[in-house]
Amino acid sequence: MDEHAPTGLANQSLLNKIDKLRELNVKSLELPQLVVVGDQSSGKSSVLESLTGFSFPQDPGLCTRYATQISCRREPRQNGFVSIIPRAGADAATVDRLRSFKRPIPYPTNEILTRIMTEANQAMGIRMSKNDTDLSLQAFSEHILKIEINGPHQEHFTVIDVPGIFRVPSPPLTTDSDVFLVRNLVESYMQNSRTIILAVLPSTIDISTQEVLKMAENADPDGIRTMGVLTKADLAIEQATQDVVKELVLGKRNQVRLGYCVVRNRSADDEKSTISDRLAQEKAFFMESAWKSLEGSGRCGIESLKSRLSDLLLTISKKEFPNVKSDVAKNLDQCRNELENIGPSRKEQNAQRMYLGRLGSKFQSITQCALNGYYNSEAIFVKDTSLKLITGITRMNESFANDVWKKGHKRHISPSWNSEGEVAYDIADSDECKSPFKEIHDNHPELHDIVEMEDYECSEPKAFSNDPITEHIERVYQENRGPELGTFSGVILAVTFKEQSQKWEPLVLAHVSKSIMLVHDYIYRLLANVCPDKQVRDQLWGFLVDELRAAYTRAMEQARFLLRIERNGTPSTFNHYFNSEVQKKRQDRMSATLEKEAGTYYTVDRHTTTKAVPLTSIGNLVINIENMQQMREDILDVLSSYYKVSRKRFVDVICRQVIGHFLLEGEESPLRVFSPELVMGLEAEQLEMIAGEDAETKHRRAMLEAEIKNLETAMKLLRG
């Protein structure tokens, strides 16, 4: 016996820790446990009495109206206590009142025990008789009654009894809602993945019809943590009924994974026999010939059942103990984070201002990372990749530049228009890179009168063969020519350039609108992350929307201003690239013409040939060109050169000023609206409206503080 003592002590220490954790009643923590479930007349109370040695009072008003935790421990002295574990989430006053309830259990005075149980029911607010008219009383409670039984002959054993399932209420004591309340309470215990479900079923009924087993199957589909207990074996007098019970016990019928045990209950008239007397009577009963075939199965009688349950409890406790530690640490972190997000109590203005100021600082800190692409600095960018703001904006700017270059002109300038030596931006075209602009637009009606609602699809430029730009230039020249000789008026260039760039306006307004929607959605999403309190977030958002709208309006106005300057003003540039481009085009045209007149001639050494143009041919080219042709060519060279210079300049200005300054980095950028500076300027009424606490927030903070306190206590227990 002594050689097993260390193991026994270690096991007892482990089970003691779990019992102490259960006393904390941490709602989010699942603990290894045995839970007894069954109908009200299943023989559940008799099984519990035999397992624990605790005799419940027989008063009908004291039947189980709450979960009861019965803990047996081996102690030198025999004693016991009745106490109450408050339900998770109870207010501080209720917790203190119920925690103070502790009564010693007298032995063996049943009258005093009845009085103690009555006091416990009263403390929990239980209606015990039809004469109780107090509307604050209830038939069932979520509090837990704890019964401790200590003695030199006890083995460490803890079991939880839940109210018996019933289907027909007994008004006014119980109602239809109580039927569902009890069912939900029982199911909540059964759903715990670390619970061994002890389903108590009378031997005299057809178990295939039992609702308890169906509930167990729903909670434990694989049947790996469900054991059946067949009670009232002495009442199964028919041979067919006995055969069914024996087949279940021996595993010959469809069964739960942990199998079935069978017991004989104390009769209803037996009020004087001791536990020892009952065990002896049960042992003799199963020695009778009708049950002889079960001998050696290890599944007959209370002693076998208790031994099997003790092993199961210890096994699951050892297996799940490391996971319990992990869960406590995880839940503690989650509660602390949530409490941090809620922030401290915000009754005073200073607390409200400090709370909003911290949110504003966090918002600006994350936004700076989003603008600089420092995505590894904040975990939020992994959680929500749509917050990678500068990546989305850069991709849109590149797409905008490509569209203006490839499709922004109305007509191609030559029969074989090409890239003119430029290379397009290589933009990934995956679902991850696409922002749901229509969804953003639909979700934010505050943008509808600011942004362009229709997504502009830029058409391909007109082919040279279908609508030659030279013919258009000649028409414009003929309609707008002045007295100039050998040159053309600036009006000609202004008119042709404005028409050639007519798609710029819808392209720009669509691009700026999408950028606004991307920024707006970023602000909305980030605010939801840094401010989880929905009431505060909604009030804050309502306060910020007007400022955001003003910022977006400024961006759209700047875009339209730049469009007017670039397209409606007098064409002008001081970029040396313009003259270089004009000369290059003239040179290319001359080279192409001379190429047609060139012939092949021998060089002086007569061994090689070269291509050359006779001087007479060059003279004819210059002399014979028509005035209108020369004018068309000159206007086209200037127009195409100026368009190219203007396009490059315009794309940069839109991206730098409208997007970069007005939407992202400028002093009046919408990204700067929510900041500590704004919070410092709020008046008292505004602070209260935005950051003032409602009753729900106060209640949630109190619950989190209590949960954290319990989890911290649990962590100390686990580390001890």
XYZ file of C-alpha atoms in Angstrom:
720
model
C 0.000 0.000 0.000
C 2.824 2.403 0.883
C 4.588 1.926 -2.458
C 1.570 3.461 -4.185
C 1.263 6.391 -1.790
C 3.226 8.961 -3.834
C 1.087 8.282 -6.900
C -2.043 8.509 -4.810
C -0.955 11.796 -3.308
C -0.114 13.213 -6.728
C -3.502 12.150 -8.071
C -5.266 13.648 -5.081
C -3.369 16.919 -5.558
C -4.390 17.020 -9.212
C -8.062 16.384 -8.423
C -7.951 18.952 -5.603
C -6.704 21.576 -8.034
C -9.502 20.836 -10.448
C -12.072 21.057 -7.647
C -10.690 24.441 -6.600
C -10.808 25.614 -10.202
C -14.435 24.512 -10.372
C -15.231 26.597 -7.289
C -14.133 29.694 -9.220
C -16.883 28.904 -11.763
C -15.049 30.532 -14.657
C -17.620 30.516 -17.449
C -15.104 30.280 -20.287
C -13.180 27.367 -18.768
C -14.081 23.726 -19.481
C -12.947 21.375 -16.698
C -12.735 17.566 -16.504
C -15.824 16.407 -14.628
C -18.469 13.732 -14.169
C -22.037 14.907 -14.769
C -25.064 12.784 -13.894
C -28.085 13.300 -16.159
C -31.467 11.628 -16.286
C -35.207 12.060 -16.015
C -36.750 13.044 -12.690
C -37.846 9.453 -11.928
C -34.793 7.660 -13.302
C -33.255 6.738 -9.941
C -30.576 9.384 -10.241
C -30.725 10.502 -6.593
C -30.364 6.948 -5.326
C -27.275 6.397 -7.514
C -25.711 9.625 -6.253
C -26.417 8.701 -2.651
C -24.766 5.323 -3.105
C -21.746 6.831 -4.901
C -21.116 9.661 -2.452
C -22.667 8.509 0.796
C -24.697 11.697 0.990
C -28.412 11.303 1.654
C -30.482 14.100 0.166
C -33.539 15.193 2.168
C -36.728 13.642 0.850
C -38.773 16.847 1.076
C -40.480 17.342 -2.360
C -39.755 21.071 -2.197
C -36.030 20.342 -2.026
C -35.691 18.364 -5.239
C -32.777 19.396 -7.444
C -33.400 22.903 -8.790
C -29.789 23.669 -9.715
C -26.536 21.920 -10.449
C -25.124 20.228 -7.363
C -21.412 19.509 -7.016
C -20.693 16.697 -4.569
C -17.033 16.366 -3.625
C -15.717 13.518 -1.489
C -12.235 13.730 0.024
C -10.185 11.549 2.301
C -9.558 13.493 5.508
C -8.602 12.329 9.053
C -11.806 13.737 10.523
C -15.307 13.172 9.256
C -17.097 16.397 8.436
C -18.918 18.129 5.649
C -20.091 21.487 4.436
C -22.797 22.953 2.238
C -21.900 26.125 0.327
C -22.930 27.973 -2.827
C -20.850 28.779 -5.932
C -22.357 31.892 -7.563
C -23.148 31.664 -11.267
C -20.665 33.144 -13.694
C -21.433 36.796 -14.365
C -23.336 37.444 -11.127
C -22.988 40.973 -9.728
C -20.472 41.613 -6.959
C -23.103 41.952 -4.215
C -24.709 38.618 -5.116
C -21.304 36.934 -5.283
C -20.322 38.215 -1.841
C -23.678 37.213 -0.333
C -23.651 33.674 -1.764
C -19.946 33.098 -1.061
C -20.635 33.851 2.591
C -23.124 30.975 2.770
C -21.411 27.979 4.376
C -23.018 25.471 6.714
C -21.507 22.406 8.392
C -23.289 19.120 7.689
C -24.505 17.376 10.867
C -24.276 13.611 11.128
C -26.730 12.014 10.906
C -29.423 14.588 11.759
C -31.788 14.691 8.781
C -33.935 17.478 10.192
C -31.002 19.896 10.468
C -29.864 18.939 6.953
C -33.349 19.710 5.650
C -33.175 23.131 7.272
C -29.729 23.809 5.749
C -30.920 22.858 2.267
C -33.985 25.062 2.722
C -31.727 27.987 3.672
C -29.571 27.340 0.610
C -32.633 27.347 -1.632
C -33.797 30.596 -0.082
C -30.367 32.171 -0.575
C -30.510 31.259 -4.261
C -34.034 32.598 -4.639
C -35.770 29.258 -5.271
C -39.551 28.928 -5.123
C -40.115 25.803 -3.020
C -43.880 25.571 -2.812
C -47.027 26.650 -4.603
C -47.702 29.110 -1.786
C -44.635 31.226 -2.627
C -46.100 34.302 -4.343
C -42.932 36.421 -4.492
C -42.429 37.175 -8.197
C -38.654 37.476 -7.719
C -38.439 33.771 -6.862
C -37.736 31.210 -9.561
C -38.118 27.468 -9.955
C -34.504 26.836 -11.033
C -31.191 28.596 -10.586
C -27.854 28.849 -12.399
C -25.989 28.969 -9.101
C -24.252 25.764 -7.996
C -24.790 24.038 -4.668
C -21.549 22.546 -3.384
C -21.575 19.649 -0.934
C -18.266 18.571 0.615
C -18.035 15.194 2.323
C -14.770 14.417 4.102
C -13.810 11.363 6.086
C -11.075 8.782 6.714
C -12.788 6.174 4.510
C -13.644 8.446 1.593
C -11.959 8.251 -1.804
C -11.391 11.459 -3.776
C -14.430 11.638 -5.976
C -16.368 14.576 -7.436
C -19.603 14.342 -9.356
C -22.057 16.971 -10.575
C -25.778 16.386 -10.453
C -28.000 18.478 -12.713
C -31.784 18.901 -12.437
C -33.798 16.001 -13.762
C -35.349 16.472 -17.190
C -39.131 16.859 -17.198
C -41.613 17.550 -19.958
C -44.846 18.546 -18.206
C -44.801 21.665 -15.956
C -46.625 21.823 -12.603
C -48.031 25.355 -12.359
C -47.487 27.528 -10.488
C -44.316 25.807 -9.210
C -42.908 25.184 -12.694
C -43.874 26.574 -16.089
C -43.306 25.768 -19.756
C -40.277 28.069 -19.779
C -38.780 26.021 -16.929
C -38.946 22.900 -19.096
C -36.681 24.563 -21.652
C -34.513 26.193 -18.993
C -33.677 22.829 -17.418
C -33.025 21.241 -20.783
C -30.650 24.072 -21.750
C -28.875 23.843 -18.402
C -28.351 20.090 -18.794
C -27.173 20.483 -22.382
C -24.678 23.186 -21.388
C -22.953 20.695 -19.061
C -23.090 17.887 -21.607
C -21.543 20.058 -24.342
C -18.337 20.487 -22.323
C -15.775 18.438 -24.257
C -14.104 17.416 -20.976
C -17.247 16.090 -19.340
C -17.946 12.380 -18.758
C -21.704 12.050 -19.261
C -23.293 9.578 -16.864
C -26.701 8.843 -18.420
C -29.003 7.304 -15.807
C -31.741 5.083 -17.295
C -34.251 2.778 -15.566
C -33.808 -0.888 -16.524
C -37.551 -1.162 -16.954
C -37.890 1.043 -20.015
C -36.892 0.857 -23.653
C -33.650 2.853 -23.779
C -33.964 3.485 -27.515
C -36.769 5.932 -26.728
C -34.901 7.790 -23.995
C -34.415 11.512 -24.649
C -31.368 11.582 -22.360
C -29.450 9.315 -24.733
C -30.446 11.427 -27.715
C -29.179 14.534 -25.928
C -25.939 12.730 -25.079
C -25.541 11.673 -28.703
C -25.950 15.290 -29.853
C -23.330 16.471 -27.382
C -21.028 13.486 -27.877
C -21.619 12.136 -31.414
C -18.799 9.594 -31.198
C -19.931 8.350 -27.791
C -16.379 8.518 -26.423
C -17.337 10.231 -23.162
C -20.768 8.774 -22.426
C -21.502 5.954 -19.987
C -24.923 4.475 -19.332
C -26.125 3.494 -15.843
C -29.092 1.126 -15.745
C -30.979 1.526 -12.467
C -33.762 -0.372 -10.693
C -32.513 -3.766 -11.843
C -34.660 -5.415 -9.152
C -37.793 -4.112 -10.893
C -36.842 -5.747 -14.208
C -38.718 -8.963 -13.479
C -39.544 -10.068 -17.027
C -37.039 -12.357 -18.725
C -37.023 -10.312 -21.951
C -36.276 -7.102 -20.032
C -33.459 -8.782 -18.083
C -31.957 -10.123 -21.326
C -31.876 -6.639 -22.834
C -30.137 -5.270 -19.729
C -27.551 -8.075 -19.749
C -26.839 -7.623 -23.454
C -26.261 -3.904 -22.904
C -23.928 -4.504 -19.972
C -21.967 -7.168 -21.885
C -21.680 -4.905 -24.927
C -23.731 -7.116 -27.259
C -26.110 -4.340 -28.286
C -25.615 -0.920 -29.843
C -23.885 0.928 -27.063
C -22.040 4.039 -26.033
C -18.256 3.755 -26.143
C -17.832 3.634 -22.343
C -20.491 0.941 -22.037
C -23.221 0.338 -19.482
C -23.253 -0.510 -15.786
C -26.226 -1.878 -13.886
C -27.155 -1.142 -10.239
C -29.878 -1.955 -7.750
C -31.463 1.074 -6.086
C -32.567 1.492 -2.529
C -36.321 0.998 -2.348
C -38.546 3.989 -1.629
C -39.650 2.457 1.699
C -36.093 1.829 2.901
C -35.249 4.717 5.204
C -33.119 2.960 7.848
C -30.556 0.816 6.045
C -26.961 2.011 5.939
C -24.732 2.252 2.886
C -23.006 -0.951 3.959
C -26.359 -2.719 4.250
C -27.340 -1.615 0.759
C -24.026 -2.665 -0.773
C -24.408 -6.102 0.773
C -27.990 -6.404 -0.471
C -26.937 -5.332 -3.962
C -24.068 -7.818 -4.045
C -26.412 -10.636 -3.023
C -28.935 -9.554 -5.651
C -26.477 -9.829 -8.537
C -25.393 -13.279 -7.297
C -28.874 -14.575 -8.071
C -29.198 -16.896 -11.049
C -30.995 -14.327 -13.207
C -27.901 -12.090 -13.150
C -25.175 -14.704 -12.698
C -24.036 -14.310 -16.322
C -22.800 -10.783 -15.515
C -20.344 -12.043 -12.920
C -16.827 -10.962 -13.854
C -17.992 -8.169 -16.149
C -16.922 -5.525 -13.643
C -20.079 -3.623 -14.447
C -22.491 -4.725 -11.714
C -23.180 -2.751 -8.592
C -22.299 0.600 -7.115
C -18.773 -0.401 -6.057
C -17.875 -1.399 -9.632
C -19.495 1.762 -10.983
C -17.647 3.994 -8.532
C -14.324 2.341 -9.285
C -14.867 2.728 -12.998
C -15.922 6.384 -12.622
C -12.938 7.159 -10.388
C -10.599 5.769 -13.034
C -12.372 7.729 -15.768
C -12.241 10.965 -13.794
C -8.546 10.536 -13.051
C -7.747 9.570 -16.637
C -9.528 12.528 -18.200
C -8.109 14.880 -15.556
C -4.527 13.804 -16.317
C -5.118 13.980 -20.045
C -6.790 17.385 -20.060
C -4.824 19.142 -17.307
C -2.188 20.600 -19.709
C -5.007 21.787 -21.991
C -6.751 23.414 -19.037
C -3.549 25.353 -18.319
C -3.381 26.463 -21.930
C -7.047 27.505 -21.921
C -6.631 29.555 -18.746
C -3.675 31.431 -20.230
C -5.511 31.990 -23.531
C -8.746 33.144 -21.886
C -6.825 35.434 -19.541
C -5.121 37.129 -22.489
C -8.434 37.504 -24.319
C -10.173 39.014 -21.302
C -7.292 41.401 -20.647
C -7.280 42.510 -24.283
C -11.033 43.065 -24.289
C -10.846 44.990 -21.029
C -8.020 47.085 -22.463
C -10.144 47.819 -25.527
C -13.087 48.862 -23.368
C -10.690 50.991 -21.356
C -11.011 52.243 -17.799
C -14.182 53.644 -16.323
C -15.228 56.760 -18.223
C -17.444 58.670 -15.822
C -15.297 61.816 -15.769
C -14.353 64.088 -18.666
C -10.642 63.471 -18.169
C -11.142 59.722 -18.419
C -13.292 60.146 -21.528
C -10.732 62.432 -23.175
C -7.878 60.101 -22.276
C -9.753 57.104 -23.659
C -10.509 58.774 -26.998
C -6.994 60.227 -27.114
C -5.482 56.748 -26.859
C -7.760 55.542 -29.646
C -6.718 58.503 -31.801
C -3.015 57.840 -31.151
C -3.399 54.194 -32.017
C -5.322 55.096 -35.171
C -2.576 57.488 -36.296
C 0.214 55.050 -35.425
C -1.310 52.267 -37.519
C -2.088 54.719 -40.331
C 1.555 55.814 -40.530
C 2.521 52.157 -40.921
C -0.175 51.749 -43.585
C 1.133 54.780 -45.513
C 4.765 53.711 -45.331
C 4.178 50.026 -45.990
C 5.525 48.951 -42.576
C 3.106 46.047 -42.423
C 5.263 43.913 -40.145
C 4.936 46.509 -37.377
C 1.283 45.773 -36.601
C -0.506 42.406 -36.405
C -3.656 44.057 -37.722
C -2.288 43.970 -41.283
C -2.187 40.177 -41.124
C -5.665 40.017 -39.654
C -7.156 42.341 -42.302
C -5.090 42.670 -45.482
C -7.487 45.298 -46.865
C -5.828 47.758 -44.453
C -2.619 47.711 -46.526
C -3.550 51.168 -47.748
C -0.488 52.369 -49.662
C -0.318 49.080 -51.553
C -3.858 49.518 -52.824
C -3.375 53.219 -53.636
C -0.101 52.594 -55.508
C -1.681 49.828 -57.538
C -4.595 52.099 -58.454
C -2.258 54.958 -59.408
C -0.307 52.637 -61.684
C -3.500 51.370 -63.271
C -4.652 54.970 -63.766
C -1.330 55.894 -65.423
C -1.623 52.883 -67.743
C -5.182 53.766 -68.730
C -4.395 57.417 -69.459
C -1.378 56.398 -71.544
C -2.978 53.544 -73.498
C -6.584 54.752 -73.780
C -6.711 58.384 -72.676
C -6.344 59.903 -76.172
C -9.358 60.040 -78.458
C -7.505 59.174 -81.713
C -4.294 57.400 -82.531
C -1.772 59.862 -83.997
C -0.497 57.509 -86.715
C -1.547 54.380 -88.620
C 0.792 52.281 -86.478
C 0.587 53.860 -83.024
C 2.882 52.092 -80.552
C 4.186 52.462 -77.057
C 6.577 55.238 -78.112
C 9.285 53.518 -76.102
C 7.314 53.478 -72.832
C 6.703 50.420 -70.659
C 3.409 49.847 -68.813
C 3.230 49.144 -65.097
C 2.964 45.440 -64.378
C -0.121 45.205 -62.148
C -1.191 41.958 -60.516
C -4.721 40.999 -61.522
C -5.879 38.751 -58.689
C -8.953 38.765 -56.459
C -6.779 39.896 -53.533
C -5.842 43.050 -55.454
C -9.416 44.072 -56.228
C -11.358 46.286 -53.858
C -15.140 45.846 -53.715
C -15.890 49.447 -54.725
C -19.559 48.780 -55.436
C -19.978 47.198 -52.017
C -18.169 50.113 -50.364
C -20.354 52.555 -52.273
C -23.545 50.736 -51.293
C -22.515 50.494 -47.633
C -21.667 54.189 -47.279
C -24.497 56.441 -48.518
C -22.613 59.446 -47.112
C -20.373 59.232 -50.202
C -23.112 59.153 -52.827
C -23.216 62.906 -53.540
C -19.412 63.219 -53.592
C -18.000 60.386 -55.678
C -18.899 59.259 -59.173
C -21.401 56.442 -58.820
C -20.738 54.768 -62.166
C -17.481 52.894 -62.724
C -16.070 54.431 -65.928
C -14.880 51.936 -68.524
C -12.448 53.733 -70.845
C -12.963 52.816 -74.512
C -10.166 52.099 -76.964
C -8.947 55.125 -79.032
C -10.282 55.476 -82.569
C -8.083 53.754 -85.141
C -6.241 55.988 -87.604
C -7.809 54.221 -90.550
C -11.373 54.889 -89.334
C -10.947 58.519 -88.286
C -7.539 59.925 -89.326
C -6.373 62.601 -86.918
C -4.884 64.554 -89.830
C -8.320 65.086 -91.335
C -9.621 66.248 -87.981
C -6.691 68.666 -87.654
C -7.409 70.102 -91.110
C -11.086 70.647 -90.243
C -10.186 72.413 -87.028
C -7.590 74.512 -88.841
C -10.022 75.528 -91.575
C -12.672 76.462 -88.989
C -10.339 78.457 -86.740
C -7.521 79.838 -88.997
C -6.507 83.453 -88.743
C -4.292 85.760 -90.833
C -1.109 83.913 -89.866
C 1.352 83.047 -92.663
C 3.387 79.843 -92.430
C 2.260 79.165 -88.862
C -0.945 78.556 -86.930
C -2.831 80.116 -84.054
C -2.600 78.782 -80.480
C -6.347 78.305 -80.622
C -5.815 75.440 -83.075
C -3.634 73.582 -80.576
C -6.054 74.306 -77.685
C -9.058 72.977 -79.602
C -7.334 69.831 -80.900
C -5.721 69.107 -77.525
C -9.010 69.483 -75.623
C -10.722 67.021 -77.932
C -7.801 64.589 -77.892
C -7.878 64.608 -74.048
C -11.656 64.500 -73.584
C -11.507 61.095 -71.820
C -9.247 62.497 -69.121
C -12.148 63.907 -67.100
C -14.099 60.647 -66.573
C -10.807 58.775 -66.075
C -9.650 61.198 -63.375
C -12.996 61.477 -61.585
C -13.392 57.671 -61.554
C -9.856 57.238 -60.210
C -10.266 59.852 -57.485
C -13.680 58.425 -56.552
C -12.232 54.937 -56.150
C -9.354 56.329 -54.106
C -11.832 58.142 -51.838
C -13.822 54.951 -51.357
C -10.647 53.003 -50.581
C -9.550 55.586 -48.000
C -13.062 55.793 -46.513
C -13.313 52.027 -46.191
C -9.838 51.954 -44.605
C -10.876 54.519 -41.984
C -14.094 52.638 -41.240
C -12.348 49.260 -40.912
C -9.474 50.581 -38.839
C -11.871 52.363 -36.508
C -13.727 49.076 -36.013
C -10.434 47.449 -35.002
C -9.071 50.107 -32.660
C -12.481 50.822 -31.107
C -14.365 47.549 -30.455
C -17.001 49.329 -28.338
C -19.804 49.628 -30.889
C -21.634 52.430 -29.113
C -18.504 54.584 -28.924
C -17.572 53.693 -32.502
C -21.002 54.597 -33.873
C -21.057 57.928 -32.055
C -17.486 58.689 -33.093
C -18.178 57.768 -36.706
C -21.222 60.005 -36.806
C -19.081 62.837 -35.453
C -16.266 62.274 -37.984
C -18.388 61.838 -41.119
C -18.894 65.572 -41.769
C -15.149 66.236 -41.551
C -14.420 63.277 -43.795
C -16.963 64.427 -46.364
C -15.371 67.874 -46.399
C -11.951 66.313 -47.030
C -13.276 64.174 -49.878
C -15.048 67.171 -51.394
C -11.775 69.134 -51.363
C -10.052 66.264 -53.193
C -12.750 66.107 -55.883
C -12.689 69.896 -56.286
C -8.922 69.831 -56.704
C -9.242 67.123 -59.351
C -11.761 69.232 -61.292
C -9.572 72.318 -60.873
C -6.585 70.512 -62.360
C -8.731 69.256 -65.219
C -9.821 72.816 -66.018
C -6.258 74.109 -65.888
C -4.869 71.331 -68.056
C -7.631 71.062 -70.650
C -9.302 74.488 -70.815
C -6.320 76.799 -70.398
C -3.853 77.909 -73.050
C -1.427 75.036 -73.815
C 1.887 75.848 -72.196
C 5.042 74.110 -71.040
C 8.599 75.031 -70.121
C 9.772 71.469 -70.321
C 12.758 71.153 -72.720
C 11.494 67.690 -73.511
C 8.702 69.288 -75.574
C 11.041 70.934 -78.138
C 13.146 67.806 -78.283
C 10.051 65.730 -78.996
C 8.875 68.108 -81.767
C 12.273 68.026 -83.480
C 12.405 64.258 -83.181
C 9.016 63.876 -84.866
C 9.988 66.198 -87.708
C 13.227 64.319 -88.137
C 11.383 61.003 -88.186
C 8.984 62.308 -90.837
C 11.851 63.630 -93.005
C 13.742 60.364 -92.612
C 10.704 58.365 -93.688
C 10.239 60.580 -96.779
C 13.897 60.433 -97.768
C 13.858 56.682 -97.312
C 11.373 56.483 -100.181
C 13.647 58.548 -102.486
C 16.892 56.796 -101.556
C 18.740 54.696 -104.145
C 21.564 52.197 -103.938
C 25.015 53.405 -105.098
C 28.569 52.053 -105.104
C 31.075 53.685 -102.817
C 34.345 55.144 -104.113
C 36.196 51.860 -103.760
C 33.497 50.218 -105.929
C 33.446 47.215 -103.597
C 30.495 48.157 -101.343
C 27.131 49.831 -101.786
C 25.275 52.451 -99.784
C 21.854 54.164 -99.850
C 21.751 57.843 -100.750
C 19.335 60.549 -101.905
C 20.295 62.836 -104.838
C 20.383 66.552 -104.080
C 17.826 67.218 -106.821
C 15.330 64.906 -105.102
C 15.777 66.714 -101.792
C 15.095 70.010 -103.443
C 11.953 68.717 -105.047
C 10.709 67.441 -101.696
C 11.038 70.852 -100.132
C 9.671 72.786 -103.074
C 6.761 70.517 -103.990
C 5.123 70.049 -100.531
C 1.662 71.639 -100.277
C 0.937 74.396 -97.758
C -1.964 72.442 -96.187
C 0.095 69.293 -95.871
C 2.880 71.246 -94.188
C 0.374 72.824 -91.814
C -1.176 69.477 -90.917
C 2.235 67.984 -90.235
C 3.343 70.899 -88.095
C 0.150 70.926 -86.029
C 0.279 67.133 -85.576
C 3.922 67.254 -84.455
C 3.214 69.978 -81.921
C -0.047 68.368 -80.748
C 1.396 64.890 -80.252
C 4.509 66.287 -78.518
C 2.523 68.563 -76.232
C -0.037 65.809 -75.474
C 2.763 63.488 -74.366
C 4.367 66.138 -72.131
C 0.977 67.158 -70.721
C -0.107 63.565 -70.087
C 2.977 62.737 -68.068
C 2.723 65.975 -66.122
C -1.011 65.590 -65.518
C -0.845 61.996 -64.262
C 1.855 62.977 -61.787
C -0.066 66.017 -60.587
C -3.257 64.020 -60.031
C -1.404 61.280 -58.138
C 0.776 63.666 -56.136
C -1.679 66.417 -55.333
C -5.173 64.934 -55.311
C -4.316 61.441 -54.071
C -1.057 61.997 -52.217
C -1.759 65.377 -50.618
C -5.528 65.783 -50.352
C -6.332 62.150 -49.489
C -3.227 60.719 -47.804
C -0.578 63.020 -46.391
C -1.802 66.619 -46.412
C -2.652 68.533 -43.265
C -6.348 68.306 -44.138
C -6.213 64.664 -45.250
C -9.164 62.537 -44.076
C -6.609 60.200 -42.492
C -5.703 62.996 -40.057
C -9.269 63.734 -38.968
C -9.304 61.311 -36.036
C -6.315 62.308 -33.947
C -5.399 63.286 -30.372
C -5.611 66.939 -31.470
C -9.264 66.517 -32.417
C -9.984 64.854 -29.070
C -8.356 67.699 -27.146
C -10.679 70.155 -28.867
C -13.905 68.342 -28.003
C -16.336 70.081 -25.688
C -17.801 68.418 -22.595
C -21.122 67.594 -24.286
C -19.354 66.094 -27.292
C -17.134 63.973 -25.038
C -20.093 62.646 -23.116
C -22.015 61.900 -26.306
C -19.105 59.962 -27.851
C -17.274 58.328 -24.943
C -19.848 58.287 -22.155
C -20.594 54.778 -20.911
C -23.925 53.032 -21.031
C -25.098 50.427 -18.540
C -24.147 47.559 -20.845
C -20.510 48.689 -21.064
C -20.295 49.118 -17.288
C -21.751 45.644 -16.816
C -19.365 44.113 -19.341
C -16.358 45.739 -17.657
C -17.452 44.433 -14.265
C -17.858 40.922 -15.710
C -14.430 41.059 -17.348
C -12.782 42.298 -14.175
C -14.376 39.449 -12.202
C -13.413 36.922 -14.904
C -9.822 38.174 -14.957
C -9.638 37.932 -11.166
C -10.882 34.325 -11.283
C -8.552 33.418 -14.148
C -5.567 34.926 -12.337
C -6.485 32.873 -9.283
C -6.803 29.820 -11.537
C -3.362 30.477 -12.993
C -1.836 30.637 -9.512
C -3.521 27.343 -8.626
C -2.214 25.667 -11.747
C 1.322 26.898 -11.183
C 1.325 25.913 -7.514
